[in-house]
Structures are given as structure tokens and as C-alpha cells.
Amino acid sequence: MQTKAQGQARDPRGFGRWLRFCACAALRLLRGEDLAGRLLWTQDAAAELLACGFPGLLAVPERLFAQTAALFPERCRLAAARRGEKELLEAIRFVERRCGARFDWDRFLARCERESRRARRIGALAEGLRALAPPPIDTRTPQTALRSLSENR
């Protein structure tokens, strides 16, 4: 039987993003930087990628830090999923005005290229795993299973 705490367990895939945010925040604090007004709450994965173009801001994955949102009532939010090019440019300009930070297109494009390389590596890995998968066996009847086994092996 699951307890309430076990039923509300967080998705472990977010741990890397959570750890990256905490490390970046700690590094900025150690440098003596003030985080107030330098946080950009990202509402989706596309917004996190877009936030890479703002090197002066610290992207906060809103899904991972939803419980702390009340501590930052005047937070600057960015959502990018399922938006058109014009809307994304308006969102970039809004963040620039609101936070006083300039968008670095070169840094953004470099991050996009890194994500593309990562996607290609994951795709190649998936293809490699698919090649290792055994062929399916037809199990409708014992005869079809034997036939399928002899054909596949």
C-alpha cells in the first residue's frame, strides 16, 4: 500500500535539471551576485532552451520549483511551447525589458546545436538498441510459434 508521500513522488528525470539549477544558483551566490530580479521562471522545456540566450538570468524550471513560486510574487515567467516565431520574439523582448538583460543569439544557437547533437546521439542509441531487439514471435498457436521461431532464428 502506498502512503501519500510515496504517491506524490517526483519524476526522477527532473533531478538533473534541479541539480543544475541549484549548482548555478550556488555559483552565482559564491561570486557575490544577487539573485533578486535575476530569476526567469520557465514554464516548459522550450522556454528553458530559450532562456539559455539570457546569460545574466538564472532559469528556474517552474515545474520543479512550483512549491516555491509563492516566495517570488513578482517573478518573470517565460513560456515558449506551441508559440509562433512572432510570439517568441515578443516574449524575448518582454524579458529584456522586464529584467534589463540582452538576449545573446550566439549563445542560444550554440545551445540549440548542443541539443541537436544530443538528440542525434540518443537517436543513434535507440537505433542500436532496436537492432539488438529479438524479432517478435507469433504466439497465436503452438504451430505458429514454432514456425515463427524457426523463421526468425
PDB file of C-alpha atoms in Angstrom:
ATOM      1  CA  MET A   1       0.000   0.000   0.000  1.00  0.00           C
ATOM      2  CA  GLN A   2       1.376   3.403  -0.963  1.00  0.00           C
ATOM      3  CA  THR A   3       1.442   6.226   1.514  1.00  0.00           C
ATOM      4  CA  LYS A   4       0.534   9.739   0.471  1.00  0.00           C
ATOM      5  CA  ALA A   5       4.215  10.742   0.342  1.00  0.00           C
ATOM      6  CA  GLN A   6       5.035   7.825  -1.979  1.00  0.00           C
ATOM      7  CA  GLY A   7       2.121   8.643  -4.289  1.00  0.00           C
ATOM      8  CA  GLN A   8       3.392  12.196  -4.751  1.00  0.00           C
ATOM      9  CA  ALA A   9       6.960  11.208  -5.589  1.00  0.00           C
ATOM     10  CA  ARG A  10       8.683  13.455  -8.095  1.00  0.00           C
ATOM     11  CA  ASP A  11       9.739  12.292 -11.501  1.00  0.00           C
ATOM     12  CA  PRO A  12      13.432  11.291 -11.201  1.00  0.00           C
ATOM     13  CA  ARG A  13      14.181  12.672 -14.691  1.00  0.00           C
ATOM     14  CA  GLY A  14      13.936  16.190 -13.251  1.00  0.00           C
ATOM     15  CA  PHE A  15      16.763  15.591 -10.796  1.00  0.00           C
ATOM     16  CA  GLY A  16      19.474  16.608 -13.275  1.00  0.00           C
ATOM     17  CA  ARG A  17      17.661  19.845 -14.076  1.00  0.00           C
ATOM     18  CA  TRP A  18      17.105  20.511 -10.366  1.00  0.00           C
ATOM     19  CA  LEU A  19      20.762  19.840  -9.589  1.00  0.00           C
ATOM     20  CA  ARG A  20      21.932  22.077 -12.471  1.00  0.00           C
ATOM     21  CA  PHE A  21      19.758  24.942 -11.219  1.00  0.00           C
ATOM     22  CA  CYS A  22      20.989  24.577  -7.627  1.00  0.00           C
ATOM     23  CA  ALA A  23      24.631  24.444  -8.765  1.00  0.00           C
ATOM     24  CA  CYS A  24      24.216  27.564 -10.928  1.00  0.00           C
ATOM     25  CA  ALA A  25      22.460  29.419  -8.101  1.00  0.00           C
ATOM     26  CA  ALA A  26      25.175  28.432  -5.603  1.00  0.00           C
ATOM     27  CA  LEU A  27      27.911  29.519  -8.022  1.00  0.00           C
ATOM     28  CA  ARG A  28      26.303  32.925  -8.501  1.00  0.00           C
ATOM     29  CA  LEU A  29      25.874  33.378  -4.761  1.00  0.00           C
ATOM     30  CA  LEU A  30      29.524  32.443  -4.189  1.00  0.00           C
ATOM     31  CA  ARG A  31      30.542  35.116  -6.731  1.00  0.00           C
ATOM     32  CA  GLY A  32      28.586  37.635  -4.674  1.00  0.00           C
ATOM     33  CA  GLU A  33      25.841  38.133  -7.247  1.00  0.00           C
ATOM     34  CA  ASP A  34      22.346  38.997  -6.074  1.00  0.00           C
ATOM     35  CA  LEU A  35      19.680  36.634  -7.375  1.00  0.00           C
ATOM     36  CA  ALA A  36      16.795  39.031  -6.756  1.00  0.00           C
ATOM     37  CA  GLY A  37      15.411  40.120 -10.109  1.00  0.00           C
ATOM     38  CA  ARG A  38      17.736  37.725 -11.944  1.00  0.00           C
ATOM     39  CA  LEU A  39      15.424  34.700 -11.890  1.00  0.00           C
ATOM     40  CA  LEU A  40      13.485  33.705 -15.003  1.00  0.00           C
ATOM     41  CA  TRP A  41      10.743  31.156 -14.365  1.00  0.00           C
ATOM     42  CA  THR A  42      10.493  28.812 -17.354  1.00  0.00           C
ATOM     43  CA  GLN A  43       7.193  27.030 -17.849  1.00  0.00           C
ATOM     44  CA  ASP A  44       8.298  24.357 -20.340  1.00  0.00           C
ATOM     45  CA  ALA A  45      11.344  22.713 -21.915  1.00  0.00           C
ATOM     46  CA  ALA A  46      11.273  25.065 -24.911  1.00  0.00           C
ATOM     47  CA  ALA A  47      11.381  28.050 -22.542  1.00  0.00           C
ATOM     48  CA  GLU A  48      14.377  26.525 -20.745  1.00  0.00           C
ATOM     49  CA  LEU A  49      16.189  26.311 -24.068  1.00  0.00           C
ATOM     50  CA  LEU A  50      15.201  29.879 -24.920  1.00  0.00           C
ATOM     51  CA  ALA A  51      16.398  31.069 -21.502  1.00  0.00           C
ATOM     52  CA  CYS A  52      19.925  29.980 -22.439  1.00  0.00           C
ATOM     53  CA  GLY A  53      20.037  33.144 -24.529  1.00  0.00           C
ATOM     54  CA  PHE A  54      19.879  35.213 -21.334  1.00  0.00           C
ATOM     55  CA  PRO A  55      23.263  34.517 -19.709  1.00  0.00           C
ATOM     56  CA  GLY A  56      22.649  37.077 -16.957  1.00  0.00           C
ATOM     57  CA  LEU A  57      19.463  35.376 -15.799  1.00  0.00           C
ATOM     58  CA  LEU A  58      19.045  32.125 -13.922  1.00  0.00           C
ATOM     59  CA  ALA A  59      16.377  29.885 -15.441  1.00  0.00           C
ATOM     60  CA  VAL A  60      14.104  28.311 -12.830  1.00  0.00           C
ATOM     61  CA  PRO A  61      12.211  25.245 -14.113  1.00  0.00           C
ATOM     62  CA  GLU A  62       8.771  26.167 -12.780  1.00  0.00           C
ATOM     63  CA  ARG A  63       7.531  22.577 -12.787  1.00  0.00           C
ATOM     64  CA  LEU A  64      10.323  21.543 -10.406  1.00  0.00           C
ATOM     65  CA  PHE A  65      10.014  24.549  -8.105  1.00  0.00           C
ATOM     66  CA  ALA A  66       6.234  25.102  -8.116  1.00  0.00           C
ATOM     67  CA  GLN A  67       6.032  24.974  -4.303  1.00  0.00           C
ATOM     68  CA  THR A  68       8.399  27.959  -4.007  1.00  0.00           C
ATOM     69  CA  ALA A  69       6.540  30.162  -6.509  1.00  0.00           C
ATOM     70  CA  ALA A  70       4.683  31.972  -3.717  1.00  0.00           C
ATOM     71  CA  LEU A  71       8.028  33.239  -2.393  1.00  0.00           C
ATOM     72  CA  PHE A  72       8.535  35.167  -5.645  1.00  0.00           C
ATOM     73  CA  PRO A  73       5.269  37.033  -6.366  1.00  0.00           C
ATOM     74  CA  GLU A  74       6.817  39.375  -8.951  1.00  0.00           C
ATOM     75  CA  ARG A  75       8.542  36.636 -10.894  1.00  0.00           C
ATOM     76  CA  CYS A  76       9.229  36.941 -14.588  1.00  0.00           C
ATOM     77  CA  ARG A  77       7.729  33.984 -16.459  1.00  0.00           C
ATOM     78  CA  LEU A  78       8.556  32.608 -19.874  1.00  0.00           C
ATOM     79  CA  ALA A  79       6.526  30.083 -21.861  1.00  0.00           C
ATOM     80  CA  ALA A  80       7.634  29.047 -25.344  1.00  0.00           C
ATOM     81  CA  ALA A  81       5.941  25.757 -26.258  1.00  0.00           C
ATOM     82  CA  ARG A  82       3.477  25.898 -29.147  1.00  0.00           C
ATOM     83  CA  ARG A  83       4.104  29.546 -29.887  1.00  0.00           C
ATOM     84  CA  GLY A  84       4.843  31.144 -33.219  1.00  0.00           C
ATOM     85  CA  GLU A  85       8.013  32.970 -34.174  1.00  0.00           C
ATOM     86  CA  LYS A  86       6.412  36.372 -33.657  1.00  0.00           C
ATOM     87  CA  GLU A  87       5.161  35.448 -30.185  1.00  0.00           C
ATOM     88  CA  LEU A  88       8.590  34.104 -29.215  1.00  0.00           C
ATOM     89  CA  LEU A  89      10.258  37.350 -30.312  1.00  0.00           C
ATOM     90  CA  GLU A  90       7.716  39.302 -28.268  1.00  0.00           C
ATOM     91  CA  ALA A  91       8.444  37.090 -25.253  1.00  0.00           C
ATOM     92  CA  ILE A  92      12.186  37.695 -25.668  1.00  0.00           C
ATOM     93  CA  ARG A  93      11.645  41.456 -25.879  1.00  0.00           C
ATOM     94  CA  PHE A  94       9.384  41.341 -22.813  1.00  0.00           C
ATOM     95  CA  VAL A  95      12.049  39.558 -20.752  1.00  0.00           C
ATOM     96  CA  GLU A  96      14.689  42.012 -22.000  1.00  0.00           C
ATOM     97  CA  ARG A  97      12.566  44.987 -20.872  1.00  0.00           C
ATOM     98  CA  ARG A  98      11.477  43.405 -17.604  1.00  0.00           C
ATOM     99  CA  CYS A  99      14.875  42.125 -16.452  1.00  0.00           C
ATOM    100  CA  GLY A 100      17.215  44.525 -18.206  1.00  0.00           C
ATOM    101  CA  ALA A 101      19.077  41.625 -19.853  1.00  0.00           C
ATOM    102  CA  ARG A 102      20.063  41.321 -23.503  1.00  0.00           C
ATOM    103  CA  PHE A 103      19.331  38.165 -25.464  1.00  0.00           C
ATOM    104  CA  ASP A 104      22.512  36.504 -26.751  1.00  0.00           C
ATOM    105  CA  TRP A 105      21.635  34.880 -30.069  1.00  0.00           C
ATOM    106  CA  ASP A 106      25.048  33.227 -30.436  1.00  0.00           C
ATOM    107  CA  ARG A 107      24.746  31.552 -27.050  1.00  0.00           C
ATOM    108  CA  PHE A 108      21.187  30.467 -27.832  1.00  0.00           C
ATOM    109  CA  LEU A 109      22.205  28.966 -31.188  1.00  0.00           C
ATOM    110  CA  ALA A 110      25.180  27.188 -29.597  1.00  0.00           C
ATOM    111  CA  ARG A 111      22.822  25.609 -27.042  1.00  0.00           C
ATOM    112  CA  CYS A 112      20.402  24.601 -29.815  1.00  0.00           C
ATOM    113  CA  GLU A 113      23.276  22.935 -31.677  1.00  0.00           C
ATOM    114  CA  ARG A 114      24.276  21.099 -28.498  1.00  0.00           C
ATOM    115  CA  GLU A 115      20.685  19.878 -28.079  1.00  0.00           C
ATOM    116  CA  SER A 116      20.664  18.726 -31.717  1.00  0.00           C
ATOM    117  CA  ARG A 117      23.865  16.722 -31.180  1.00  0.00           C
ATOM    118  CA  ARG A 118      22.329  15.199 -28.054  1.00  0.00           C
ATOM    119  CA  ALA A 119      19.172  14.268 -29.982  1.00  0.00           C
ATOM    120  CA  ARG A 120      21.263  12.619 -32.718  1.00  0.00           C
ATOM    121  CA  ARG A 121      23.239  10.607 -30.137  1.00  0.00           C
ATOM    122  CA  ILE A 122      20.036   9.452 -28.412  1.00  0.00           C
ATOM    123  CA  GLY A 123      18.515   8.558 -31.791  1.00  0.00           C
ATOM    124  CA  ALA A 124      21.603   6.535 -32.740  1.00  0.00           C
ATOM    125  CA  LEU A 125      21.486   4.784 -29.375  1.00  0.00           C
ATOM    126  CA  ALA A 126      17.810   3.956 -29.885  1.00  0.00           C
ATOM    127  CA  GLU A 127      18.578   2.542 -33.334  1.00  0.00           C
ATOM    128  CA  GLY A 128      21.373   0.428 -31.848  1.00  0.00           C
ATOM    129  CA  LEU A 129      19.037  -0.924 -29.196  1.00  0.00           C
ATOM    130  CA  ARG A 130      16.364  -1.591 -31.796  1.00  0.00           C
ATOM    131  CA  ALA A 131      18.882  -3.643 -33.812  1.00  0.00           C
ATOM    132  CA  LEU A 132      19.625  -5.744 -30.704  1.00  0.00           C
ATOM    133  CA  ALA A 133      15.964  -6.478 -30.011  1.00  0.00           C
ATOM    134  CA  PRO A 134      14.938 -10.037 -30.828  1.00  0.00           C
ATOM    135  CA  PRO A 135      12.334 -10.470 -33.553  1.00  0.00           C
ATOM    136  CA  PRO A 136       8.764 -10.973 -32.301  1.00  0.00           C
ATOM    137  CA  ILE A 137       7.366 -14.482 -32.081  1.00  0.00           C
ATOM    138  CA  ASP A 138       3.826 -15.211 -33.231  1.00  0.00           C
ATOM    139  CA  THR A 139       2.164 -16.894 -30.247  1.00  0.00           C
ATOM    140  CA  ARG A 140      -1.376 -17.446 -31.553  1.00  0.00           C
ATOM    141  CA  THR A 141      -0.892 -21.212 -31.628  1.00  0.00           C
ATOM    142  CA  PRO A 142       1.930 -23.607 -30.795  1.00  0.00           C
ATOM    143  CA  GLN A 143       2.469 -24.288 -34.522  1.00  0.00           C
ATOM    144  CA  THR A 144       2.752 -20.594 -35.414  1.00  0.00           C
ATOM    145  CA  ALA A 145       5.135 -20.087 -32.510  1.00  0.00           C
ATOM    146  CA  LEU A 146       7.378 -22.913 -33.782  1.00  0.00           C
ATOM    147  CA  ARG A 147       7.181 -21.617 -37.352  1.00  0.00           C
ATOM    148  CA  SER A 148       7.948 -18.088 -36.213  1.00  0.00           C
ATOM    149  CA  LEU A 149      10.840 -19.312 -34.107  1.00  0.00           C
ATOM    150  CA  SER A 150      12.374 -21.320 -36.930  1.00  0.00           C
ATOM    151  CA  GLU A 151      11.996 -18.437 -39.419  1.00  0.00           C
ATOM    152  CA  ASN A 152      13.421 -15.809 -37.079  1.00  0.00           C
ATOM    153  CA  ARG A 153      16.377 -17.811 -35.844  1.00  0.00           C
TER     154      ARG A 153
END
